PDB file of C-alpha atoms in Angstrom:
ATOM      1  CA  MET A   1      10.501   7.419  17.647  1.00 83.00           C
ATOM      2  CA  ILE A   2       7.254   6.820  15.775  1.00 92.00           C
ATOM      3  CA  PRO A   3       7.836   4.732  12.614  1.00 94.00           C
ATOM      4  CA  TRP A   4       7.244   6.628   9.364  1.00 96.00           C
ATOM      5  CA  HIS A   5       4.242   4.499   8.436  1.00 96.00           C
ATOM      6  CA  GLU A   6       2.473   5.483  11.660  1.00 95.00           C
ATOM      7  CA  GLN A   7       2.926   9.218  11.113  1.00 95.00           C
ATOM      8  CA  ASP A   8      -0.221  10.930   9.883  1.00 95.00           C
ATOM      9  CA  LEU A   9       1.900  13.894   8.801  1.00 94.00           C
ATOM     10  CA  PHE A  10       3.711  11.715   6.268  1.00 95.00           C
ATOM     11  CA  TRP A  11       0.544  10.339   4.684  1.00 96.00           C
ATOM     12  CA  GLU A  12      -1.133  13.748   4.584  1.00 95.00           C
ATOM     13  CA  THR A  13       1.914  15.657   3.317  1.00 93.00           C
ATOM     14  CA  MET A  14       2.830  13.167   0.598  1.00 94.00           C
ATOM     15  CA  ALA A  15      -0.703  12.381  -0.589  1.00 95.00           C
ATOM     16  CA  SER A  16      -0.331  14.702  -3.587  1.00 92.00           C
ATOM     17  CA  LYS A  17       2.806  12.813  -4.653  1.00 93.00           C
ATOM     18  CA  MET A  18       1.322   9.338  -4.351  1.00 96.00           C
ATOM     19  CA  PHE A  19      -2.294   9.936  -5.383  1.00 96.00           C
ATOM     20  CA  THR A  20      -2.072  12.238  -8.374  1.00 95.00           C
ATOM     21  CA  PRO A  21      -5.009  12.822 -10.750  1.00 95.00           C
ATOM     22  CA  ALA A  22      -3.265  10.430 -13.159  1.00 95.00           C
ATOM     23  CA  ALA A  23      -3.100   7.764 -10.452  1.00 96.00           C
ATOM     24  CA  TRP A  24      -6.834   8.114  -9.834  1.00 97.00           C
ATOM     25  CA  GLN A  25      -7.504   7.797 -13.564  1.00 97.00           C
ATOM     26  CA  GLN A  26      -5.363   4.648 -13.739  1.00 97.00           C
ATOM     27  CA  ALA A  27      -7.407   2.950 -11.038  1.00 97.00           C
ATOM     28  CA  ALA A  28     -10.004   1.644 -13.510  1.00 98.00           C
ATOM     29  CA  MET A  29      -7.333   0.027 -15.681  1.00 98.00           C
ATOM     30  CA  GLU A  30      -5.593  -1.426 -12.630  1.00 98.00           C
ATOM     31  CA  VAL A  31      -8.878  -2.912 -11.418  1.00 98.00           C
ATOM     32  CA  ASP A  32      -9.391  -4.436 -14.876  1.00 98.00           C
ATOM     33  CA  GLN A  33      -6.032  -6.154 -14.450  1.00 97.00           C
ATOM     34  CA  LEU A  34      -6.811  -7.264 -10.896  1.00 97.00           C
ATOM     35  CA  LEU A  35     -10.114  -8.810 -11.925  1.00 97.00           C
ATOM     36  CA  ALA A  36      -8.532 -10.567 -14.886  1.00 97.00           C
ATOM     37  CA  LEU A  37      -5.885 -11.995 -12.579  1.00 97.00           C
ATOM     38  CA  ALA A  38      -8.049 -13.021  -9.627  1.00 97.00           C
ATOM     39  CA  SER A  39     -11.431 -13.689 -11.306  1.00 97.00           C
ATOM     40  CA  PRO A  40     -13.602 -13.100  -8.220  1.00 97.00           C
ATOM     41  CA  PRO A  41     -17.283 -14.077  -8.545  1.00 96.00           C
ATOM     42  CA  ALA A  42     -19.864 -11.373  -9.197  1.00 95.00           C
ATOM     43  CA  GLY A  43     -20.733  -9.551  -6.004  1.00 97.00           C
ATOM     44  CA  ALA A  44     -17.693 -10.960  -4.199  1.00 98.00           C
ATOM     45  CA  HIS A  45     -16.614  -9.630  -0.810  1.00 98.00           C
ATOM     46  CA  VAL A  46     -13.290  -7.829  -1.197  1.00 98.00           C
ATOM     47  CA  LEU A  47     -10.879  -6.575   1.460  1.00 98.00           C
ATOM     48  CA  ASP A  48      -8.599  -3.737   0.328  1.00 98.00           C
ATOM     49  CA  LEU A  49      -5.929  -3.855   3.045  1.00 98.00           C
ATOM     50  CA  CYS A  50      -4.044  -0.551   3.313  1.00 98.00           C
ATOM     51  CA  CYS A  51      -6.568   1.062   0.974  1.00 98.00           C
ATOM     52  CA  GLY A  52      -5.232   4.624   1.138  1.00 97.00           C
ATOM     53  CA  PRO A  53      -7.878   7.118   0.011  1.00 98.00           C
ATOM     54  CA  GLY A  54      -9.796   4.340  -1.748  1.00 98.00           C
ATOM     55  CA  ARG A  55      -8.651   4.417  -5.370  1.00 98.00           C
ATOM     56  CA  HIS A  56      -9.243   0.723  -5.945  1.00 98.00           C
ATOM     57  CA  SER A  57     -11.940   0.183  -3.313  1.00 98.00           C
ATOM     58  CA  LEU A  58     -14.219   2.766  -4.905  1.00 98.00           C
ATOM     59  CA  GLU A  59     -13.691   1.392  -8.408  1.00 98.00           C
ATOM     60  CA  LEU A  60     -14.484  -2.135  -7.232  1.00 98.00           C
ATOM     61  CA  ALA A  61     -17.629  -0.876  -5.510  1.00 98.00           C
ATOM     62  CA  ARG A  62     -18.723   0.819  -8.736  1.00 98.00           C
ATOM     63  CA  ARG A  63     -18.582  -2.618 -10.351  1.00 98.00           C
ATOM     64  CA  GLY A  64     -20.859  -4.192  -7.781  1.00 98.00           C
ATOM     65  CA  TYR A  65     -18.390  -5.803  -5.406  1.00 98.00           C
ATOM     66  CA  ILE A  66     -18.905  -5.556  -1.654  1.00 98.00           C
ATOM     67  CA  VAL A  67     -15.766  -3.804  -0.499  1.00 98.00           C
ATOM     68  CA  LYS A  68     -14.165  -3.073   2.833  1.00 98.00           C
ATOM     69  CA  GLY A  69     -11.185  -0.710   2.797  1.00 98.00           C
ATOM     70  CA  VAL A  70      -8.857  -0.735   5.804  1.00 98.00           C
ATOM     71  CA  HIS A  71      -6.257   1.928   6.549  1.00 98.00           C
ATOM     72  CA  ARG A  72      -4.772   3.654   9.583  1.00 95.00           C
ATOM     73  CA  THR A  73      -4.944   7.272   8.353  1.00 96.00           C
ATOM     74  CA  ALA A  74      -8.114   9.062   9.415  1.00 96.00           C
ATOM     75  CA  LYS A  75      -8.029  11.694   6.671  1.00 97.00           C
ATOM     76  CA  TYR A  76      -7.734   9.046   3.969  1.00 98.00           C
ATOM     77  CA  LEU A  77     -10.707   7.183   5.408  1.00 98.00           C
ATOM     78  CA  GLU A  78     -12.746  10.378   5.658  1.00 98.00           C
ATOM     79  CA  SER A  79     -11.976  11.202   2.029  1.00 97.00           C
ATOM     80  CA  ALA A  80     -12.890   7.703   0.847  1.00 98.00           C
ATOM     81  CA  ARG A  81     -16.159   7.729   2.793  1.00 98.00           C
ATOM     82  CA  ALA A  82     -17.074  11.125   1.351  1.00 98.00           C
ATOM     83  CA  LYS A  83     -16.438   9.919  -2.207  1.00 98.00           C
ATOM     84  CA  ALA A  84     -18.471   6.766  -1.621  1.00 98.00           C
ATOM     85  CA  ALA A  85     -21.363   8.774  -0.180  1.00 98.00           C
ATOM     86  CA  ALA A  86     -21.270  11.248  -3.070  1.00 98.00           C
ATOM     87  CA  GLU A  87     -21.598   8.356  -5.547  1.00 98.00           C
ATOM     88  CA  GLY A  88     -24.153   6.429  -3.500  1.00 98.00           C
ATOM     89  CA  LEU A  89     -21.800   3.467  -3.092  1.00 98.00           C
ATOM     90  CA  THR A  90     -23.443   1.804  -0.111  1.00 98.00           C
ATOM     91  CA  ASN A  91     -21.455  -1.375  -0.839  1.00 98.00           C
ATOM     92  CA  ALA A  92     -18.152   0.324   0.160  1.00 98.00           C
ATOM     93  CA  GLU A  93     -17.129   0.553   3.806  1.00 98.00           C
ATOM     94  CA  PHE A  94     -13.951   2.158   5.133  1.00 98.00           C
ATOM     95  CA  VAL A  95     -12.617   1.321   8.588  1.00 98.00           C
ATOM     96  CA  SER A  96      -9.550   2.079  10.674  1.00 98.00           C
ATOM     97  CA  GLY A  97      -7.216  -0.832  11.267  1.00 97.00           C
ATOM     98  CA  ASP A  98      -3.630  -2.062  11.542  1.00 97.00           C
ATOM     99  CA  MET A  99      -2.741  -4.896   9.181  1.00 97.00           C
ATOM    100  CA  ARG A 100      -0.691  -6.571  11.931  1.00 97.00           C
ATOM    101  CA  THR A 101      -3.860  -7.229  13.931  1.00 97.00           C
ATOM    102  CA  TYR A 102      -6.787  -6.816  11.512  1.00 98.00           C
ATOM    103  CA  ARG A 103      -8.537 -10.017  10.563  1.00 97.00           C
ATOM    104  CA  GLU A 104     -12.094 -11.128   9.854  1.00 98.00           C
ATOM    105  CA  PRO A 105     -12.079 -14.925   9.716  1.00 98.00           C
ATOM    106  CA  MET A 106     -13.534 -16.420   6.533  1.00 98.00           C
ATOM    107  CA  SER A 107     -15.131 -13.151   5.412  1.00 98.00           C
ATOM    108  CA  PHE A 108     -13.651 -12.328   1.984  1.00 98.00           C
ATOM    109  CA  ASP A 109     -13.399 -13.870  -1.452  1.00 98.00           C
ATOM    110  CA  LEU A 110     -10.481 -11.615  -2.364  1.00 98.00           C
ATOM    111  CA  VAL A 111      -7.898  -9.711  -0.314  1.00 98.00           C
ATOM    112  CA  LEU A 112      -5.833  -6.983  -1.969  1.00 98.00           C
ATOM    113  CA  ASN A 113      -2.614  -5.456  -0.685  1.00 98.00           C
ATOM    114  CA  LEU A 114      -1.396  -3.043  -3.349  1.00 98.00           C
ATOM    115  CA  PHE A 115       1.053  -0.242  -4.086  1.00 95.00           C
ATOM    116  CA  THR A 116       3.907  -1.733  -1.999  1.00 94.00           C
ATOM    117  CA  SER A 117       1.909  -1.654   1.245  1.00 97.00           C
ATOM    118  CA  PHE A 118       3.789  -4.604   2.727  1.00 97.00           C
ATOM    119  CA  GLY A 119       7.072  -5.194   4.520  1.00 97.00           C
ATOM    120  CA  TYR A 120       7.130  -1.980   6.574  1.00 97.00           C
ATOM    121  CA  PHE A 121       8.119  -3.600   9.853  1.00 97.00           C
ATOM    122  CA  ASP A 122      11.642  -4.052  11.178  1.00 94.00           C
ATOM    123  CA  ASN A 123      10.658  -7.341  12.815  1.00 95.00           C
ATOM    124  CA  GLN A 124       9.925  -9.828  10.059  1.00 96.00           C
ATOM    125  CA  SER A 125       7.610 -11.770  12.359  1.00 97.00           C
ATOM    126  CA  GLU A 126       5.131  -8.914  11.894  1.00 98.00           C
ATOM    127  CA  ASP A 127       5.096  -9.502   8.120  1.00 98.00           C
ATOM    128  CA  ALA A 128       4.322 -13.135   8.892  1.00 98.00           C
ATOM    129  CA  ALA A 129       1.486 -12.044  11.176  1.00 98.00           C
ATOM    130  CA  VAL A 130       0.022  -9.901   8.390  1.00 98.00           C
ATOM    131  CA  MET A 131       0.087 -12.861   6.035  1.00 98.00           C
ATOM    132  CA  ARG A 132      -1.620 -15.110   8.592  1.00 98.00           C
ATOM    133  CA  ASN A 133      -4.307 -12.466   9.101  1.00 98.00           C
ATOM    134  CA  ILE A 134      -4.934 -12.340   5.360  1.00 98.00           C
ATOM    135  CA  TYR A 135      -5.107 -16.107   5.093  1.00 98.00           C
ATOM    136  CA  SER A 136      -7.519 -16.309   8.031  1.00 98.00           C
ATOM    137  CA  SER A 137      -9.741 -13.603   6.530  1.00 98.00           C
ATOM    138  CA  LEU A 138     -10.247 -15.482   3.255  1.00 98.00           C
ATOM    139  CA  ARG A 139     -13.119 -17.812   2.592  1.00 98.00           C
ATOM    140  CA  PRO A 140     -12.311 -21.300   1.261  1.00 96.00           C
ATOM    141  CA  GLY A 141     -11.107 -20.855  -2.304  1.00 95.00           C
ATOM    142  CA  GLY A 142     -10.460 -17.154  -1.775  1.00 97.00           C
ATOM    143  CA  LYS A 143      -7.472 -15.385  -3.270  1.00 98.00           C
ATOM    144  CA  MET A 144      -4.933 -12.753  -2.352  1.00 98.00           C
ATOM    145  CA  VAL A 145      -3.268 -10.276  -4.702  1.00 98.00           C
ATOM    146  CA  LEU A 146      -0.063  -8.838  -3.252  1.00 97.00           C
ATOM    147  CA  ASP A 147       1.579  -6.015  -5.219  1.00 96.00           C
ATOM    148  CA  VAL A 148       5.154  -5.228  -4.160  1.00 96.00           C
ATOM    149  CA  LEU A 149       8.383  -4.192  -5.843  1.00 93.00           C
ATOM    150  CA  GLY A 150      10.495  -7.343  -5.700  1.00 95.00           C
ATOM    151  CA  LYS A 151      14.272  -7.485  -5.493  1.00 96.00           C
ATOM    152  CA  GLU A 152      14.523  -8.790  -9.045  1.00 96.00           C
ATOM    153  CA  VAL A 153      12.633  -5.807 -10.491  1.00 95.00           C
ATOM    154  CA  LEU A 154      14.378  -3.259  -8.306  1.00 96.00           C
ATOM    155  CA  ALA A 155      17.819  -4.573  -9.251  1.00 96.00           C
ATOM    156  CA  ALA A 156      17.063  -3.942 -12.919  1.00 96.00           C
ATOM    157  CA  LYS A 157      16.055  -0.306 -12.502  1.00 95.00           C
ATOM    158  CA  PHE A 158      17.584   0.925  -9.242  1.00 97.00           C
ATOM    159  CA  ARG A 159      18.409   4.637  -9.140  1.00 96.00           C
ATOM    160  CA  PRO A 160      20.075   6.086  -6.027  1.00 97.00           C
ATOM    161  CA  ARG A 161      18.574   9.542  -6.594  1.00 98.00           C
ATOM    162  CA  ASP A 162      15.613  11.032  -8.404  1.00 96.00           C
ATOM    163  CA  TRP A 163      13.567  14.202  -8.535  1.00 96.00           C
ATOM    164  CA  HIS A 164      10.518  15.602 -10.288  1.00 94.00           C
ATOM    165  CA  GLU A 165       8.356  18.697 -10.251  1.00 95.00           C
ATOM    166  CA  GLN A 166       4.591  18.462  -9.818  1.00 92.00           C
ATOM    167  CA  ASP A 167       2.333  21.528  -9.900  1.00 91.00           C
ATOM    168  CA  GLY A 168       5.206  23.751  -8.822  1.00 93.00           C
ATOM    169  CA  VAL A 169       6.212  21.472  -5.940  1.00 95.00           C
ATOM    170  CA  MET A 170       9.603  19.731  -6.033  1.00 96.00           C
ATOM    171  CA  PHE A 171       9.955  16.132  -4.871  1.00 97.00           C
ATOM    172  CA  LEU A 172      13.424  14.656  -4.322  1.00 97.00           C
ATOM    173  CA  GLU A 173      14.271  11.056  -3.437  1.00 97.00           C
ATOM    174  CA  GLU A 174      17.457   9.393  -2.238  1.00 98.00           C
ATOM    175  CA  ARG A 175      17.586   5.604  -1.828  1.00 98.00           C
ATOM    176  CA  VAL A 176      19.993   3.462   0.185  1.00 98.00           C
ATOM    177  CA  LEU A 177      20.082  -0.344   0.148  1.00 98.00           C
ATOM    178  CA  SER A 178      21.233  -2.366   3.160  1.00 97.00           C
ATOM    179  CA  ARG A 179      21.064  -5.801   4.821  1.00 96.00           C
ATOM    180  CA  ASP A 180      22.358  -7.540   1.691  1.00 95.00           C
ATOM    181  CA  TRP A 181      19.556  -6.152  -0.474  1.00 96.00           C
ATOM    182  CA  GLY A 182      17.043  -7.031   2.219  1.00 97.00           C
ATOM    183  CA  TRP A 183      16.083  -3.475   3.199  1.00 98.00           C
ATOM    184  CA  ILE A 184      15.697  -0.083   1.537  1.00 98.00           C
ATOM    185  CA  GLU A 185      15.611   3.402   3.020  1.00 97.00           C
ATOM    186  CA  ASP A 186      14.020   6.035   0.811  1.00 97.00           C
ATOM    187  CA  ARG A 187      14.467   9.680   1.765  1.00 97.00           C
ATOM    188  CA  TRP A 188      11.644  11.853   0.437  1.00 97.00           C
ATOM    189  CA  ILE A 189      11.959  15.638   0.396  1.00 97.00           C
ATOM    190  CA  ARG A 190       9.092  17.938  -0.551  1.00 96.00           C
ATOM    191  CA  ILE A 191       9.867  21.588  -1.360  1.00 97.00           C
ATOM    192  CA  ASP A 192       6.911  23.916  -1.822  1.00 94.00           C
ATOM    193  CA  GLY A 193       8.087  27.506  -2.125  1.00 91.00           C
ATOM    194  CA  GLY A 194      10.025  28.158   1.057  1.00 89.00           C
ATOM    195  CA  GLU A 195       8.557  25.176   2.897  1.00 94.00           C
ATOM    196  CA  ARG A 196      10.642  21.997   3.082  1.00 96.00           C
ATOM    197  CA  THR A 197       9.363  18.698   4.498  1.00 96.00           C
ATOM    198  CA  GLU A 198      11.407  15.508   4.767  1.00 96.00           C
ATOM    199  CA  PHE A 199      10.639  11.895   5.646  1.00 96.00           C
ATOM    200  CA  THR A 200      12.615   8.655   5.468  1.00 97.00           C
ATOM    201  CA  LEU A 201      10.623   5.624   4.424  1.00 96.00           C
ATOM    202  CA  SER A 202      11.992   2.132   4.914  1.00 97.00           C
ATOM    203  CA  HIS A 203      10.763  -1.345   4.180  1.00 97.00           C
ATOM    204  CA  ARG A 204      11.847  -4.919   3.629  1.00 98.00           C
ATOM    205  CA  LEU A 205      12.644  -6.183   0.149  1.00 98.00           C
ATOM    206  CA  TYR A 206      11.538  -9.666  -0.851  1.00 98.00           C
ATOM    207  CA  SER A 207      12.520 -11.904  -3.718  1.00 97.00           C
ATOM    208  CA  ALA A 208       9.934 -14.146  -5.331  1.00 96.00           C
ATOM    209  CA  ALA A 209      11.347 -17.176  -3.504  1.00 97.00           C
ATOM    210  CA  GLU A 210      11.246 -15.377  -0.147  1.00 97.00           C
ATOM    211  CA  LEU A 211       7.655 -14.279  -0.698  1.00 97.00           C
ATOM    212  CA  ARG A 212       6.661 -17.794  -1.643  1.00 97.00           C
ATOM    213  CA  THR A 213       8.135 -19.145   1.585  1.00 98.00           C
ATOM    214  CA  LEU A 214       6.292 -16.466   3.567  1.00 98.00           C
ATOM    215  CA  VAL A 215       2.878 -17.147   2.071  1.00 97.00           C
ATOM    216  CA  VAL A 216       3.194 -20.926   2.141  1.00 98.00           C
ATOM    217  CA  THR A 217       4.209 -20.790   5.807  1.00 98.00           C
ATOM    218  CA  ALA A 218       1.077 -18.713   6.488  1.00 98.00           C
ATOM    219  CA  GLY A 219      -1.100 -21.501   5.051  1.00 97.00           C
ATOM    220  CA  PHE A 220      -1.532 -20.632   1.372  1.00 96.00           C
TER     221      PHE A 220
END
């Protein structure tokens, strides 16, 4: 069975849930926060790993950074390229790649992995490989910003079920924790009129201490 994160149908069907107009509007504020946190030099080379349709990549390019967005979903990449072309953002490039194998040794001042785009793989050694790829791709003194929902945060606000309506489309979620809080399965259901689509997402949950061990082992 093809894992959920390798299914184009999932990314295309659920794009409207994940990348709402509000989410696009928030990108500028989120980039403000990223830049305040990481302080890359002007004109820095930035890798947006698992860039989606380019929310943050495009905003960084607008601010003069040289950006490469990497994702596996062709339609997302096509959309990001079209937006960059429409704005004349020649400093933004979008390429197809798998974070388990993608690396460009000593090429970037900043690597971003945002929006819980980490921990998808059942074999934890693949998470370690991703982290080594990121470390290898950074220039000396470069930085990584990893944005995930940690165990500590999830424990404070965990809800087993949720639903919301968006532009007449219903989205339902059901969450199940397993492996001693080490794994979560998230069942997403989309109901649009008489059409019902369902996917089950799953990914590893890390605590701060576990993430620290992972990144230090990779070389950080």
